[in-house]
């Protein structure tokens, strides 16, 4: 499907949503920023710029917006997000107001670049992993030595008798 055709379809969807939604209704646009659907982005942002569509929240692939007042919904959303440990969010400036941005996972706390404890902890983890590896190799070597020792112990008397037999055969009889 060409970009022009996609954009045309999404423009129709935008106008239909504007017609059927109540003032405080929320519309969700999927793939508003995907590389394979640039027409969706064009139609959505044209509605923001020219039709009064007010974005409330964005995620990696969805944009939620209203033709009503976005502020009360944003406040409720931010309160809810504060209680969630599985989501991270930030508020970015969009024109003359804020826009909530949400992701599925919490961003990891950035490590302090000069934090000695973090560096030592990482080094200890690497050393522990290496010690486990070397210990496993040593245990395998010990098992192999024990097996070889058992085999030599079992073969010892047989080898001793064989050596005696060879000596007797090689010594001339009187």
JSON list of C-alpha atoms in Angstrom, two decimals:
[
{"chain": "A", "resi": 1, "resn": "UNK", "atom": "CA", "xyz": [0.00, 0.00, 0.00]},
{"chain": "A", "resi": 2, "resn": "UNK", "atom": "CA", "xyz": [1.45, 3.37, -0.93]},
{"chain": "A", "resi": 3, "resn": "UNK", "atom": "CA", "xyz": [2.03, 6.14, 1.59]},
{"chain": "A", "resi": 4, "resn": "UNK", "atom": "CA", "xyz": [-0.50, 8.41, -0.14]},
{"chain": "A", "resi": 5, "resn": "UNK", "atom": "CA", "xyz": [-3.19, 5.73, 0.07]},
{"chain": "A", "resi": 6, "resn": "UNK", "atom": "CA", "xyz": [-2.39, 4.98, 3.75]},
{"chain": "A", "resi": 7, "resn": "UNK", "atom": "CA", "xyz": [-2.47, 8.67, 4.60]},
{"chain": "A", "resi": 8, "resn": "UNK", "atom": "CA", "xyz": [-5.82, 9.05, 2.85]},
{"chain": "A", "resi": 9, "resn": "UNK", "atom": "CA", "xyz": [-7.30, 6.14, 4.79]},
{"chain": "A", "resi": 10, "resn": "UNK", "atom": "CA", "xyz": [-5.99, 7.40, 8.12]},
{"chain": "A", "resi": 11, "resn": "UNK", "atom": "CA", "xyz": [-7.28, 10.91, 7.39]},
{"chain": "A", "resi": 12, "resn": "UNK", "atom": "CA", "xyz": [-10.70, 9.35, 6.92]},
{"chain": "A", "resi": 13, "resn": "UNK", "atom": "CA", "xyz": [-10.30, 7.49, 10.23]},
{"chain": "A", "resi": 14, "resn": "UNK", "atom": "CA", "xyz": [-9.28, 10.72, 11.98]},
{"chain": "A", "resi": 15, "resn": "UNK", "atom": "CA", "xyz": [-12.35, 12.55, 10.67]},
{"chain": "A", "resi": 16, "resn": "UNK", "atom": "CA", "xyz": [-14.62, 9.65, 11.62]},
{"chain": "A", "resi": 17, "resn": "UNK", "atom": "CA", "xyz": [-13.17, 9.57, 15.16]},
{"chain": "A", "resi": 18, "resn": "UNK", "atom": "CA", "xyz": [-13.66, 13.33, 15.47]},
{"chain": "A", "resi": 19, "resn": "UNK", "atom": "CA", "xyz": [-17.31, 12.94, 14.44]},
{"chain": "A", "resi": 20, "resn": "UNK", "atom": "CA", "xyz": [-18.23, 10.03, 16.72]},
{"chain": "A", "resi": 21, "resn": "UNK", "atom": "CA", "xyz": [-16.20, 10.81, 19.85]},
{"chain": "A", "resi": 22, "resn": "UNK", "atom": "CA", "xyz": [-17.66, 12.77, 22.73]},
{"chain": "A", "resi": 23, "resn": "UNK", "atom": "CA", "xyz": [-15.73, 15.87, 23.79]},
{"chain": "A", "resi": 24, "resn": "UNK", "atom": "CA", "xyz": [-13.77, 13.93, 26.41]},
{"chain": "A", "resi": 25, "resn": "UNK", "atom": "CA", "xyz": [-13.32, 10.82, 24.23]},
{"chain": "A", "resi": 26, "resn": "UNK", "atom": "CA", "xyz": [-9.88, 9.40, 23.60]},
{"chain": "A", "resi": 27, "resn": "UNK", "atom": "CA", "xyz": [-8.65, 8.05, 20.29]},
{"chain": "A", "resi": 28, "resn": "UNK", "atom": "CA", "xyz": [-5.66, 5.70, 19.94]},
{"chain": "A", "resi": 29, "resn": "UNK", "atom": "CA", "xyz": [-3.51, 5.62, 16.81]},
{"chain": "A", "resi": 30, "resn": "UNK", "atom": "CA", "xyz": [-1.39, 2.56, 16.19]},
{"chain": "A", "resi": 31, "resn": "UNK", "atom": "CA", "xyz": [1.88, 2.66, 14.20]},
{"chain": "A", "resi": 32, "resn": "UNK", "atom": "CA", "xyz": [1.97, 6.46, 14.27]},
{"chain": "A", "resi": 33, "resn": "UNK", "atom": "CA", "xyz": [5.77, 6.30, 14.05]},
{"chain": "A", "resi": 34, "resn": "UNK", "atom": "CA", "xyz": [6.57, 3.01, 12.31]},
{"chain": "A", "resi": 35, "resn": "UNK", "atom": "CA", "xyz": [8.89, 3.15, 9.34]},
{"chain": "A", "resi": 36, "resn": "UNK", "atom": "CA", "xyz": [6.51, 1.03, 7.28]},
{"chain": "A", "resi": 37, "resn": "UNK", "atom": "CA", "xyz": [3.53, 3.39, 7.83]},
{"chain": "A", "resi": 38, "resn": "UNK", "atom": "CA", "xyz": [4.72, 6.98, 7.29]},
{"chain": "A", "resi": 39, "resn": "UNK", "atom": "CA", "xyz": [1.24, 7.98, 6.08]},
{"chain": "A", "resi": 40, "resn": "UNK", "atom": "CA", "xyz": [-0.16, 7.27, 9.54]},
{"chain": "A", "resi": 41, "resn": "UNK", "atom": "CA", "xyz": [2.30, 9.71, 11.10]},
{"chain": "A", "resi": 42, "resn": "UNK", "atom": "CA", "xyz": [1.51, 12.33, 8.47]},
{"chain": "A", "resi": 43, "resn": "UNK", "atom": "CA", "xyz": [-2.26, 12.07, 8.98]},
{"chain": "A", "resi": 44, "resn": "UNK", "atom": "CA", "xyz": [-2.02, 12.07, 12.79]},
{"chain": "A", "resi": 45, "resn": "UNK", "atom": "CA", "xyz": [0.32, 15.05, 13.04]},
{"chain": "A", "resi": 46, "resn": "UNK", "atom": "CA", "xyz": [-1.71, 16.97, 10.45]},
{"chain": "A", "resi": 47, "resn": "UNK", "atom": "CA", "xyz": [-4.74, 16.44, 12.72]},
{"chain": "A", "resi": 48, "resn": "UNK", "atom": "CA", "xyz": [-2.72, 17.75, 15.67]},
{"chain": "A", "resi": 49, "resn": "UNK", "atom": "CA", "xyz": [-1.59, 20.79, 13.70]},
{"chain": "A", "resi": 50, "resn": "UNK", "atom": "CA", "xyz": [-4.82, 21.61, 11.89]},
{"chain": "A", "resi": 51, "resn": "UNK", "atom": "CA", "xyz": [-7.83, 19.90, 13.48]},
{"chain": "A", "resi": 52, "resn": "UNK", "atom": "CA", "xyz": [-7.25, 20.56, 17.17]},
{"chain": "A", "resi": 53, "resn": "UNK", "atom": "CA", "xyz": [-6.33, 16.97, 18.08]},
{"chain": "A", "resi": 54, "resn": "UNK", "atom": "CA", "xyz": [-4.52, 17.15, 21.46]},
{"chain": "A", "resi": 55, "resn": "UNK", "atom": "CA", "xyz": [-2.02, 14.35, 22.18]},
{"chain": "A", "resi": 56, "resn": "UNK", "atom": "CA", "xyz": [-2.21, 13.02, 25.74]},
{"chain": "A", "resi": 57, "resn": "UNK", "atom": "CA", "xyz": [0.32, 10.22, 25.79]},
{"chain": "A", "resi": 58, "resn": "UNK", "atom": "CA", "xyz": [2.68, 8.38, 23.47]},
{"chain": "A", "resi": 59, "resn": "UNK", "atom": "CA", "xyz": [4.30, 4.96, 23.72]},
{"chain": "A", "resi": 60, "resn": "UNK", "atom": "CA", "xyz": [6.68, 3.26, 21.33]},
{"chain": "A", "resi": 61, "resn": "UNK", "atom": "CA", "xyz": [3.96, 2.66, 18.72]},
{"chain": "A", "resi": 62, "resn": "UNK", "atom": "CA", "xyz": [0.77, 4.31, 19.94]},
{"chain": "A", "resi": 63, "resn": "UNK", "atom": "CA", "xyz": [-0.43, 7.88, 20.31]},
{"chain": "A", "resi": 64, "resn": "UNK", "atom": "CA", "xyz": [-3.46, 8.65, 22.51]},
{"chain": "A", "resi": 65, "resn": "UNK", "atom": "CA", "xyz": [-5.25, 11.94, 21.93]},
{"chain": "A", "resi": 66, "resn": "UNK", "atom": "CA", "xyz": [-8.50, 13.84, 22.40]},
{"chain": "A", "resi": 67, "resn": "UNK", "atom": "CA", "xyz": [-10.38, 16.77, 20.90]},
{"chain": "A", "resi": 68, "resn": "UNK", "atom": "CA", "xyz": [-11.34, 17.74, 24.45]},
{"chain": "A", "resi": 69, "resn": "UNK", "atom": "CA", "xyz": [-9.16, 19.05, 27.28]},
{"chain": "A", "resi": 70, "resn": "UNK", "atom": "CA", "xyz": [-6.17, 16.69, 27.67]},
{"chain": "A", "resi": 71, "resn": "UNK", "atom": "CA", "xyz": [-5.02, 18.02, 31.06]},
{"chain": "A", "resi": 72, "resn": "UNK", "atom": "CA", "xyz": [-7.45, 16.12, 33.36]},
{"chain": "A", "resi": 73, "resn": "UNK", "atom": "CA", "xyz": [-6.68, 12.85, 31.60]},
{"chain": "A", "resi": 74, "resn": "UNK", "atom": "CA", "xyz": [-2.94, 13.52, 31.78]},
{"chain": "A", "resi": 75, "resn": "UNK", "atom": "CA", "xyz": [-3.19, 14.20, 35.54]},
{"chain": "A", "resi": 76, "resn": "UNK", "atom": "CA", "xyz": [-5.04, 10.91, 36.15]},
{"chain": "A", "resi": 77, "resn": "UNK", "atom": "CA", "xyz": [-2.58, 9.07, 33.94]},
{"chain": "A", "resi": 78, "resn": "UNK", "atom": "CA", "xyz": [0.44, 10.50, 35.78]},
{"chain": "A", "resi": 79, "resn": "UNK", "atom": "CA", "xyz": [-1.07, 9.56, 39.17]},
{"chain": "A", "resi": 80, "resn": "UNK", "atom": "CA", "xyz": [-1.61, 6.02, 37.93]},
{"chain": "A", "resi": 81, "resn": "UNK", "atom": "CA", "xyz": [1.89, 5.79, 36.43]},
{"chain": "A", "resi": 82, "resn": "UNK", "atom": "CA", "xyz": [3.47, 6.80, 39.75]},
{"chain": "A", "resi": 83, "resn": "UNK", "atom": "CA", "xyz": [2.07, 3.60, 41.31]},
{"chain": "A", "resi": 84, "resn": "UNK", "atom": "CA", "xyz": [3.46, 1.34, 38.57]},
{"chain": "A", "resi": 85, "resn": "UNK", "atom": "CA", "xyz": [6.85, -0.28, 39.00]},
{"chain": "A", "resi": 86, "resn": "UNK", "atom": "CA", "xyz": [6.76, -2.03, 35.61]},
{"chain": "A", "resi": 87, "resn": "UNK", "atom": "CA", "xyz": [6.48, 1.17, 33.56]},
{"chain": "A", "resi": 88, "resn": "UNK", "atom": "CA", "xyz": [8.65, 4.22, 33.20]},
{"chain": "A", "resi": 89, "resn": "UNK", "atom": "CA", "xyz": [7.42, 7.55, 32.02]},
{"chain": "A", "resi": 90, "resn": "UNK", "atom": "CA", "xyz": [8.54, 11.07, 31.42]},
{"chain": "A", "resi": 91, "resn": "UNK", "atom": "CA", "xyz": [6.84, 14.30, 30.51]},
{"chain": "A", "resi": 92, "resn": "UNK", "atom": "CA", "xyz": [8.14, 16.07, 27.44]},
{"chain": "A", "resi": 93, "resn": "UNK", "atom": "CA", "xyz": [7.30, 19.50, 26.09]},
{"chain": "A", "resi": 94, "resn": "UNK", "atom": "CA", "xyz": [5.08, 19.51, 23.00]},
{"chain": "A", "resi": 95, "resn": "UNK", "atom": "CA", "xyz": [4.51, 23.06, 21.84]},
{"chain": "A", "resi": 96, "resn": "UNK", "atom": "CA", "xyz": [2.96, 25.03, 24.69]},
{"chain": "A", "resi": 97, "resn": "UNK", "atom": "CA", "xyz": [2.08, 22.04, 26.88]},
{"chain": "A", "resi": 98, "resn": "UNK", "atom": "CA", "xyz": [3.37, 18.71, 28.17]},
{"chain": "A", "resi": 99, "resn": "UNK", "atom": "CA", "xyz": [3.08, 15.25, 26.66]},
{"chain": "A", "resi": 100, "resn": "UNK", "atom": "CA", "xyz": [3.39, 12.03, 28.67]},
{"chain": "A", "resi": 101, "resn": "UNK", "atom": "CA", "xyz": [5.73, 9.41, 27.23]},
{"chain": "A", "resi": 102, "resn": "UNK", "atom": "CA", "xyz": [5.46, 5.83, 28.53]},
{"chain": "A", "resi": 103, "resn": "UNK", "atom": "CA", "xyz": [7.47, 2.66, 28.00]},
{"chain": "A", "resi": 104, "resn": "UNK", "atom": "CA", "xyz": [6.83, -0.90, 29.14]},
{"chain": "A", "resi": 105, "resn": "UNK", "atom": "CA", "xyz": [9.93, -1.28, 31.26]},
{"chain": "A", "resi": 106, "resn": "UNK", "atom": "CA", "xyz": [11.52, 0.86, 33.89]},
{"chain": "A", "resi": 107, "resn": "UNK", "atom": "CA", "xyz": [14.72, 2.46, 32.69]},
{"chain": "A", "resi": 108, "resn": "UNK", "atom": "CA", "xyz": [17.64, 1.09, 34.68]},
{"chain": "A", "resi": 109, "resn": "UNK", "atom": "CA", "xyz": [19.23, 3.57, 37.01]},
{"chain": "A", "resi": 110, "resn": "UNK", "atom": "CA", "xyz": [22.37, 4.89, 35.38]},
{"chain": "A", "resi": 111, "resn": "UNK", "atom": "CA", "xyz": [25.53, 3.76, 37.12]},
{"chain": "A", "resi": 112, "resn": "UNK", "atom": "CA", "xyz": [27.74, 6.48, 38.47]},
{"chain": "A", "resi": 113, "resn": "UNK", "atom": "CA", "xyz": [30.81, 6.59, 36.25]},
{"chain": "A", "resi": 114, "resn": "UNK", "atom": "CA", "xyz": [33.23, 6.97, 39.17]},
{"chain": "A", "resi": 115, "resn": "UNK", "atom": "CA", "xyz": [31.50, 4.67, 41.63]},
{"chain": "A", "resi": 116, "resn": "UNK", "atom": "CA", "xyz": [34.22, 2.38, 43.02]},
{"chain": "A", "resi": 117, "resn": "UNK", "atom": "CA", "xyz": [31.71, 0.05, 44.67]},
{"chain": "A", "resi": 118, "resn": "UNK", "atom": "CA", "xyz": [29.96, -0.62, 41.36]},
{"chain": "A", "resi": 119, "resn": "UNK", "atom": "CA", "xyz": [33.28, -1.28, 39.63]},
{"chain": "A", "resi": 120, "resn": "UNK", "atom": "CA", "xyz": [34.41, -3.61, 42.41]},
{"chain": "A", "resi": 121, "resn": "UNK", "atom": "CA", "xyz": [31.08, -5.44, 42.39]},
{"chain": "A", "resi": 122, "resn": "UNK", "atom": "CA", "xyz": [31.32, -5.98, 38.64]},
{"chain": "A", "resi": 123, "resn": "UNK", "atom": "CA", "xyz": [34.91, -7.21, 38.97]},
{"chain": "A", "resi": 124, "resn": "UNK", "atom": "CA", "xyz": [33.93, -9.55, 41.79]},
{"chain": "A", "resi": 125, "resn": "UNK", "atom": "CA", "xyz": [31.15, -11.03, 39.65]},
{"chain": "A", "resi": 126, "resn": "UNK", "atom": "CA", "xyz": [33.57, -11.58, 36.75]},
{"chain": "A", "resi": 127, "resn": "UNK", "atom": "CA", "xyz": [36.15, -13.15, 39.09]},
{"chain": "A", "resi": 128, "resn": "UNK", "atom": "CA", "xyz": [33.53, -15.41, 40.70]},
{"chain": "A", "resi": 129, "resn": "UNK", "atom": "CA", "xyz": [32.36, -16.60, 37.28]},
{"chain": "A", "resi": 130, "resn": "UNK", "atom": "CA", "xyz": [35.97, -17.34, 36.25]},
{"chain": "A", "resi": 131, "resn": "UNK", "atom": "CA", "xyz": [36.62, -19.22, 39.51]},
{"chain": "A", "resi": 132, "resn": "UNK", "atom": "CA", "xyz": [33.53, -21.36, 38.96]},
{"chain": "A", "resi": 133, "resn": "UNK", "atom": "CA", "xyz": [34.78, -22.17, 35.46]},
{"chain": "A", "resi": 134, "resn": "UNK", "atom": "CA", "xyz": [38.29, -23.07, 36.66]},
{"chain": "A", "resi": 135, "resn": "UNK", "atom": "CA", "xyz": [36.87, -25.13, 39.55]},
{"chain": "A", "resi": 136, "resn": "UNK", "atom": "CA", "xyz": [34.73, -27.14, 37.15]},
{"chain": "A", "resi": 137, "resn": "UNK", "atom": "CA", "xyz": [37.76, -27.76, 34.92]},
{"chain": "A", "resi": 138, "resn": "UNK", "atom": "CA", "xyz": [39.84, -28.81, 37.96]},
{"chain": "A", "resi": 139, "resn": "UNK", "atom": "CA", "xyz": [37.14, -31.21, 39.13]},
{"chain": "A", "resi": 140, "resn": "UNK", "atom": "CA", "xyz": [37.08, -32.79, 35.68]},
{"chain": "A", "resi": 141, "resn": "UNK", "atom": "CA", "xyz": [40.89, -33.15, 35.73]},
{"chain": "A", "resi": 142, "resn": "UNK", "atom": "CA", "xyz": [40.81, -34.73, 39.22]},
{"chain": "A", "resi": 143, "resn": "UNK", "atom": "CA", "xyz": [38.19, -37.24, 38.07]},
{"chain": "A", "resi": 144, "resn": "UNK", "atom": "CA", "xyz": [40.32, -38.14, 35.05]},
{"chain": "A", "resi": 145, "resn": "UNK", "atom": "CA", "xyz": [43.40, -38.62, 37.29]},
{"chain": "A", "resi": 146, "resn": "UNK", "atom": "CA", "xyz": [41.46, -40.84, 39.69]},
{"chain": "A", "resi": 147, "resn": "UNK", "atom": "CA", "xyz": [40.26, -42.98, 36.79]},
{"chain": "A", "resi": 148, "resn": "UNK", "atom": "CA", "xyz": [43.79, -43.29, 35.39]},
{"chain": "A", "resi": 149, "resn": "UNK", "atom": "CA", "xyz": [45.14, -44.16, 38.85]},
{"chain": "A", "resi": 150, "resn": "UNK", "atom": "CA", "xyz": [42.54, -46.92, 39.26]},
{"chain": "A", "resi": 151, "resn": "UNK", "atom": "CA", "xyz": [43.41, -48.32, 35.84]},
{"chain": "A", "resi": 152, "resn": "UNK", "atom": "CA", "xyz": [47.15, -48.28, 36.63]},
{"chain": "A", "resi": 153, "resn": "UNK", "atom": "CA", "xyz": [46.49, -49.89, 40.03]},
{"chain": "A", "resi": 154, "resn": "UNK", "atom": "CA", "xyz": [44.53, -52.69, 38.39]},
{"chain": "A", "resi": 155, "resn": "UNK", "atom": "CA", "xyz": [47.14, -53.17, 35.70]},
{"chain": "A", "resi": 156, "resn": "UNK", "atom": "CA", "xyz": [50.11, -53.02, 38.14]},
{"chain": "A", "resi": 157, "resn": "UNK", "atom": "CA", "xyz": [50.16, -56.72, 39.17]},
{"chain": "A", "resi": 158, "resn": "UNK", "atom": "CA", "xyz": [49.48, -57.84, 35.61]},
{"chain": "A", "resi": 159, "resn": "UNK", "atom": "CA", "xyz": [52.31, -55.69, 34.29]},
{"chain": "A", "resi": 160, "resn": "UNK", "atom": "CA", "xyz": [54.63, -57.00, 37.05]},
{"chain": "A", "resi": 161, "resn": "UNK", "atom": "CA", "xyz": [53.88, -60.64, 36.10]},
{"chain": "A", "resi": 162, "resn": "UNK", "atom": "CA", "xyz": [54.32, -59.85, 32.40]},
{"chain": "A", "resi": 163, "resn": "UNK", "atom": "CA", "xyz": [57.71, -58.24, 33.07]},
{"chain": "A", "resi": 164, "resn": "UNK", "atom": "CA", "xyz": [58.82, -61.29, 35.08]},
{"chain": "A", "resi": 165, "resn": "UNK", "atom": "CA", "xyz": [57.66, -63.61, 32.32]},
{"chain": "A", "resi": 166, "resn": "UNK", "atom": "CA", "xyz": [59.62, -61.58, 29.72]},
{"chain": "A", "resi": 167, "resn": "UNK", "atom": "CA", "xyz": [62.76, -61.69, 31.89]},
{"chain": "A", "resi": 168, "resn": "UNK", "atom": "CA", "xyz": [62.50, -65.40, 32.34]},
{"chain": "A", "resi": 169, "resn": "UNK", "atom": "CA", "xyz": [62.07, -65.97, 28.62]},
{"chain": "A", "resi": 170, "resn": "UNK", "atom": "CA", "xyz": [64.97, -63.76, 27.69]},
{"chain": "A", "resi": 171, "resn": "UNK", "atom": "CA", "xyz": [67.33, -65.33, 30.21]},
{"chain": "A", "resi": 172, "resn": "UNK", "atom": "CA", "xyz": [69.05, -68.44, 28.83]},
{"chain": "A", "resi": 173, "resn": "UNK", "atom": "CA", "xyz": [68.34, -71.68, 30.69]},
{"chain": "A", "resi": 174, "resn": "UNK", "atom": "CA", "xyz": [71.12, -73.50, 32.44]}
]
